[in-house]
Protein backbone atom coordinates (compact mmCIF):
# COMPACT_ATOMS: atom_id res chain seq x y z
CA UNK A 1 0.00 0.00 0.00
CA UNK A 2 2.95 2.31 0.62
CA UNK A 3 4.43 1.77 -2.86
CA UNK A 4 4.66 5.09 -4.75
CA UNK A 5 2.01 5.40 -7.43
CA UNK A 6 2.08 7.56 -10.52
CA UNK A 7 2.37 10.75 -8.48
CA UNK A 8 5.88 11.74 -7.56
CA UNK A 9 5.53 13.97 -4.49
CA UNK A 10 8.94 15.58 -5.04
CA UNK A 11 8.10 16.48 -8.64
CA UNK A 12 4.77 17.92 -7.49
CA UNK A 13 6.53 20.10 -4.91
CA UNK A 14 9.09 21.23 -7.49
CA UNK A 15 6.31 22.21 -9.90
CA UNK A 16 4.52 24.20 -7.20
CA UNK A 17 7.65 26.10 -6.21
CA UNK A 18 8.55 27.02 -9.81
CA UNK A 19 5.05 28.21 -10.64
CA UNK A 20 4.85 30.41 -7.53
CA UNK A 21 8.24 31.93 -8.37
CA UNK A 22 7.05 32.79 -11.88
CA UNK A 23 3.89 34.40 -10.53
CA UNK A 24 5.87 36.54 -8.13
CA UNK A 25 8.19 37.70 -10.89
CA UNK A 26 5.37 38.63 -13.27
CA UNK A 27 3.10 40.32 -10.69
CA UNK A 28 5.84 42.23 -8.95
CA UNK A 29 7.57 44.38 -11.52
CA UNK A 30 10.02 46.24 -9.26
CA UNK A 31 11.69 42.91 -8.45
CA UNK A 32 12.37 42.36 -12.15
CA UNK A 33 14.65 45.41 -12.18
CA UNK A 34 16.44 44.42 -8.98
CA UNK A 35 16.78 40.90 -10.36
CA UNK A 36 18.89 42.26 -13.22
CA UNK A 37 21.45 43.42 -10.67
CA UNK A 38 21.38 40.37 -8.41
CA UNK A 39 24.16 39.98 -5.91
CA UNK A 40 25.50 36.61 -7.07
CA UNK A 41 26.93 35.13 -10.26
CA UNK A 42 28.74 31.97 -11.30
CA UNK A 43 32.18 32.68 -12.74
CA UNK A 44 32.79 30.07 -15.43
CA UNK A 45 36.13 31.10 -16.93
CA UNK A 46 38.68 33.78 -17.75
CA UNK A 47 40.31 34.08 -21.15
CA UNK A 48 43.26 35.96 -22.58
CA UNK A 49 41.53 35.87 -25.99
CA UNK A 50 38.20 37.76 -25.97
CA UNK A 51 37.03 35.55 -28.87
CA UNK A 52 37.24 32.47 -26.64
CA UNK A 53 35.12 34.21 -24.01
CA UNK A 54 32.56 35.12 -26.69
CA UNK A 55 32.38 31.52 -27.88
CA UNK A 56 31.73 30.30 -24.35
CA UNK A 57 29.01 32.94 -23.85
CA UNK A 58 27.36 31.82 -27.10
CA UNK A 59 27.63 28.13 -26.16
CA UNK A 60 26.13 28.69 -22.70
CA UNK A 61 23.42 30.99 -24.06
CA UNK A 62 22.44 28.31 -26.57
CA UNK A 63 22.10 25.89 -23.63
CA UNK A 64 19.71 28.26 -21.89
CA UNK A 65 22.11 29.88 -19.42
CA UNK A 66 22.13 33.65 -18.91
CA UNK A 67 25.83 34.13 -19.74
CA UNK A 68 27.71 37.40 -20.14
CA UNK A 69 31.31 38.57 -20.24
CA UNK A 70 33.22 41.41 -18.64
CA UNK A 71 36.77 42.60 -19.33
CA UNK A 72 39.10 42.47 -16.32
CA UNK A 73 41.93 44.89 -15.65
CA UNK A 74 44.54 42.14 -16.16
CA UNK A 75 43.86 41.74 -19.91
CA UNK A 76 41.54 38.82 -19.25
CA UNK A 77 37.89 38.56 -20.22
CA UNK A 78 35.82 36.73 -17.62
CA UNK A 79 32.62 34.86 -18.40
CA UNK A 80 29.80 34.74 -15.84
CA UNK A 81 26.35 33.19 -15.62
CA UNK A 82 23.77 35.19 -13.70
CA UNK A 83 23.09 37.39 -11.93
CA UNK A 84 21.11 35.72 -9.17
CA UNK A 85 19.26 37.19 -6.20
CA UNK A 86 20.36 34.47 -3.82
CA UNK A 87 23.35 32.22 -3.32
CA UNK A 88 20.94 29.25 -3.34
CA UNK A 89 19.81 30.09 -6.86
CA UNK A 90 23.42 30.56 -7.97
CA UNK A 91 24.41 27.24 -6.39
CA UNK A 92 21.58 25.47 -8.25
CA UNK A 93 22.74 26.86 -11.60
CA UNK A 94 26.38 26.07 -10.73
CA UNK A 95 25.33 22.42 -10.32
CA UNK A 96 23.42 22.59 -13.62
CA UNK A 97 26.50 23.99 -15.39
CA UNK A 98 28.56 21.07 -14.09
CA UNK A 99 25.95 18.54 -15.28
CA UNK A 100 24.94 20.15 -18.59
CA UNK A 101 28.13 21.87 -19.77
CA UNK A 102 30.80 20.07 -17.73
CA UNK A 103 31.98 23.44 -16.39
CA UNK A 104 33.19 23.79 -12.82
CA UNK A 105 31.94 27.28 -11.98
CA UNK A 106 32.67 29.41 -8.95
CA UNK A 107 29.85 31.19 -7.12
CA UNK A 108 30.90 34.77 -6.41
CA UNK A 109 29.42 37.90 -4.88
CA UNK A 110 28.92 40.54 -7.57
CA UNK A 111 29.33 44.21 -6.77
CA UNK A 112 27.61 46.50 -9.21
CA UNK A 113 29.86 49.34 -10.35
Coordinates of C-alpha atoms in Angstrom, one line a residue:
X1 CA 0.0 0.0 0.0
X2 CA 3.0 2.3 0.6
X3 CA 4.4 1.8 -2.9
X4 CA 4.7 5.1 -4.7
X5 CA 2.0 5.4 -7.4
X6 CA 2.1 7.6 -10.5
X7 CA 2.4 10.7 -8.5
X8 CA 5.9 11.7 -7.6
X9 CA 5.5 14.0 -4.5
X10 CA 8.9 15.6 -5.0
X11 CA 8.1 16.5 -8.6
X12 CA 4.8 17.9 -7.5
X13 CA 6.5 20.1 -4.9
X14 CA 9.1 21.2 -7.5
X15 CA 6.3 22.2 -9.9
X16 CA 4.5 24.2 -7.2
X17 CA 7.6 26.1 -6.2
X18 CA 8.5 27.0 -9.8
X19 CA 5.1 28.2 -10.6
X20 CA 4.8 30.4 -7.5
X21 CA 8.2 31.9 -8.4
X22 CA 7.0 32.8 -11.9
X23 CA 3.9 34.4 -10.5
X24 CA 5.9 36.5 -8.1
X25 CA 8.2 37.7 -10.9
X26 CA 5.4 38.6 -13.3
X27 CA 3.1 40.3 -10.7
X28 CA 5.8 42.2 -8.9
X29 CA 7.6 44.4 -11.5
X30 CA 10.0 46.2 -9.3
X31 CA 11.7 42.9 -8.4
X32 CA 12.4 42.4 -12.2
X33 CA 14.6 45.4 -12.2
X34 CA 16.4 44.4 -9.0
X35 CA 16.8 40.9 -10.4
X36 CA 18.9 42.3 -13.2
X37 CA 21.4 43.4 -10.7
X38 CA 21.4 40.4 -8.4
X39 CA 24.2 40.0 -5.9
X40 CA 25.5 36.6 -7.1
X41 CA 26.9 35.1 -10.3
X42 CA 28.7 32.0 -11.3
X43 CA 32.2 32.7 -12.7
X44 CA 32.8 30.1 -15.4
X45 CA 36.1 31.1 -16.9
X46 CA 38.7 33.8 -17.7
X47 CA 40.3 34.1 -21.2
X48 CA 43.3 36.0 -22.6
X49 CA 41.5 35.9 -26.0
X50 CA 38.2 37.8 -26.0
X51 CA 37.0 35.5 -28.9
X52 CA 37.2 32.5 -26.6
X53 CA 35.1 34.2 -24.0
X54 CA 32.6 35.1 -26.7
X55 CA 32.4 31.5 -27.9
X56 CA 31.7 30.3 -24.4
X57 CA 29.0 32.9 -23.9
X58 CA 27.4 31.8 -27.1
X59 CA 27.6 28.1 -26.2
X60 CA 26.1 28.7 -22.7
X61 CA 23.4 31.0 -24.1
X62 CA 22.4 28.3 -26.6
X63 CA 22.1 25.9 -23.6
X64 CA 19.7 28.3 -21.9
X65 CA 22.1 29.9 -19.4
X66 CA 22.1 33.7 -18.9
X67 CA 25.8 34.1 -19.7
X68 CA 27.7 37.4 -20.1
X69 CA 31.3 38.6 -20.2
X70 CA 33.2 41.4 -18.6
X71 CA 36.8 42.6 -19.3
X72 CA 39.1 42.5 -16.3
X73 CA 41.9 44.9 -15.6
X74 CA 44.5 42.1 -16.2
X75 CA 43.9 41.7 -19.9
X76 CA 41.5 38.8 -19.2
X77 CA 37.9 38.6 -20.2
X78 CA 35.8 36.7 -17.6
X79 CA 32.6 34.9 -18.4
X80 CA 29.8 34.7 -15.8
X81 CA 26.4 33.2 -15.6
X82 CA 23.8 35.2 -13.7
X83 CA 23.1 37.4 -11.9
X84 CA 21.1 35.7 -9.2
X85 CA 19.3 37.2 -6.2
X86 CA 20.4 34.5 -3.8
X87 CA 23.3 32.2 -3.3
X88 CA 20.9 29.2 -3.3
X89 CA 19.8 30.1 -6.9
X90 CA 23.4 30.6 -8.0
X91 CA 24.4 27.2 -6.4
X92 CA 21.6 25.5 -8.2
X93 CA 22.7 26.9 -11.6
X94 CA 26.4 26.1 -10.7
X95 CA 25.3 22.4 -10.3
X96 CA 23.4 22.6 -13.6
X97 CA 26.5 24.0 -15.4
X98 CA 28.6 21.1 -14.1
X99 CA 26.0 18.5 -15.3
X100 CA 24.9 20.1 -18.6
X101 CA 28.1 21.9 -19.8
X102 CA 30.8 20.1 -17.7
X103 CA 32.0 23.4 -16.4
X104 CA 33.2 23.8 -12.8
X105 CA 31.9 27.3 -12.0
X106 CA 32.7 29.4 -9.0
X107 CA 29.9 31.2 -7.1
X108 CA 30.9 34.8 -6.4
X109 CA 29.4 37.9 -4.9
X110 CA 28.9 40.5 -7.6
X111 CA 29.3 44.2 -6.8
X112 CA 27.6 46.5 -9.2
X113 CA 29.9 49.3 -10.3

